[in-house]
Amino acid sequence: MKNQPLYKKIYQDLKKQIFTGELVEDAQLPTELELSEMYEVSRITSKRALVELETEGLIYRVRGKGSFVKKREFVPTTNQNDTVLFIMPFAQNEGFGNYAEGILESFKDTDFRLQMQPHEWLNSGNDYTLKQDYAGIIYYPINTQVSLDFLYKCQVQGIPVVILDKSIEKIEYDSVVADNHSGGKISAEYFIEQDIEDIFFISANRLADVSSVRDRYLGYLSTMYKHQQEPLHLVNDGGKELEDFFGDILEKVKAKQTAKNSVGLVVENDVIAIRLMTYLKQHNLKVPEDVGIIGFDNIQAASLMDPPLTTIAQNFYKMGKVAGDLLVKQINFPTKDFSEHILPVKLIERESGKIR
C-alpha cells in the first residue's frame, strides 16, 4: 500500500511468519537493531513494530534476551462466530451495496452479521486468521491468480466460502454468477438486428484473467458465427495505458466506419464503456450515429451519460441473496457438493446502442 507507515511493513511481515508457522511458538524474533538494519529504518520504527505485535498478544518480550513468539490459544467469541466477511474489489462501489442488501436479506432469520472489506484489507496478513474470526466468506474475485492463492488458503483452513460474480475452475466452492454468456449473445444480436456488419468485442482485460468477460466474449462469438459475421476482438493484452488502448480502438473503428456503415462495440463492462464513449466523442465520433456502444452491469452512471448507455443488467440484489443463502447452508450443513448458480440477465435499451 502506497502510504503505509514503515513500521507496518515490519509488523505485517512478522505477523505473516507467525501465522504461517515460519516463526514457531517460542521462536526468537530478530532484535530491534537487526530489524532496523534489515529494513533500513530507525530503531524507533522497528521497536514500534514489535510493540504492536506484543500489544496484539502475538509475542512476549524477555528483558535482556529479546522477543519471542507467544503460544496462541484461539477462543472465538459468539460475535466472531456470527460474523460473515464480504470481500469486494473496492472500498466504495455502488453495485456492492445492492449485493450487500441481498446478503443481509438472507441473514434476516439468523444471528449472522455482515462485515465488508476491500481486497486491500487482505494485504495486512488478515487472511491467516480468517477461520478464527469469521463463520464464512462471500468473495468477489479480482483476477484468477490472486483468487487462486486466496481461495486455496481458505480451503486449507476449512472456511465456508461462496464466490460471487465469477467462477474459478478447480476450486470447490459454490459460485453465483450472472448469465454472462447470454449477455454476450444478446448484445451482438441487438446490433445485428440493426444491420450492423462490423461488431467489435472490446476487453481491457485478458480473457484468461476474468471469467465473466470470457463468458461474455464466448456468447458474442456464438451469435457472430450463427449469423456468419466475422468476429472482431480488440483486447488490451499488451498492458497499455487505457488511453493508448482507446487510441487503437479509435483507429480500428475509423477504418471500418463510413457514411453508410456504422460500427457496433460490445464492451466488457459499463465502466470501460463509459470511458471509451467519452474518448470517442472527444475525437469527433458521434454516438450512436457513427458508433453504437453496449456495456454490461447497468451501473447507475450508465443512465446518466449523454447519450445514456445501453447495457446488460445483472440483478445484484438477487445474486447477493442467493450467495447469502448458499453460505448459511454451507455453515450449518457442511458439504462437498458444490455448484455454479447462474442468474438471468436482461438488455436495458438506451440511446447509445440505437444506431438506426
mmCIF file of N, CA, C and O in Angstrom, residues 52 117 141 254 274 283:
data_model
loop_
_atom_site.group_PDB
_atom_site.id
_atom_site.type_symbol
_atom_site.label_atom_id
_atom_site.label_comp_id
_atom_site.label_asym_id
_atom_site.label_seq_id
_atom_site.Cartn_x
_atom_site.Cartn_y
_atom_site.Cartn_z
ATOM 1 N N GLU A 52 3.631 -3.336 18.613
ATOM 2 C CA GLU A 52 2.321 -3.665 18.034
ATOM 3 C C GLU A 52 2.043 -5.165 18.149
ATOM 4 O O GLU A 52 0.931 -5.578 18.499
ATOM 5 N N GLN A 117 -15.157 -5.736 3.512
ATOM 6 C CA GLN A 117 -13.779 -5.275 3.431
ATOM 7 C C GLN A 117 -13.316 -5.319 1.973
ATOM 8 O O GLN A 117 -13.680 -6.228 1.224
ATOM 9 N N PRO A 141 -13.986 -12.085 -6.642
ATOM 10 C CA PRO A 141 -12.607 -12.122 -7.135
ATOM 11 C C PRO A 141 -12.231 -10.901 -7.966
ATOM 12 O O PRO A 141 -13.086 -10.277 -8.598
ATOM 13 N N LYS A 254 -12.471 3.821 -37.062
ATOM 14 C CA LYS A 254 -12.442 4.730 -38.212
ATOM 15 C C LYS A 254 -12.184 3.981 -39.514
ATOM 16 O O LYS A 254 -12.704 4.354 -40.571
ATOM 17 N N ILE A 274 -18.182 3.515 -20.607
ATOM 18 C CA ILE A 274 -18.387 4.943 -20.366
ATOM 19 C C ILE A 274 -17.118 5.736 -20.682
ATOM 20 O O ILE A 274 -17.168 6.787 -21.334
ATOM 21 N N HIS A 283 -12.927 12.640 -29.788
ATOM 22 C CA HIS A 283 -12.204 12.529 -31.059
ATOM 23 C C HIS A 283 -13.167 12.514 -32.241
ATOM 24 O O HIS A 283 -12.918 11.873 -33.269
#
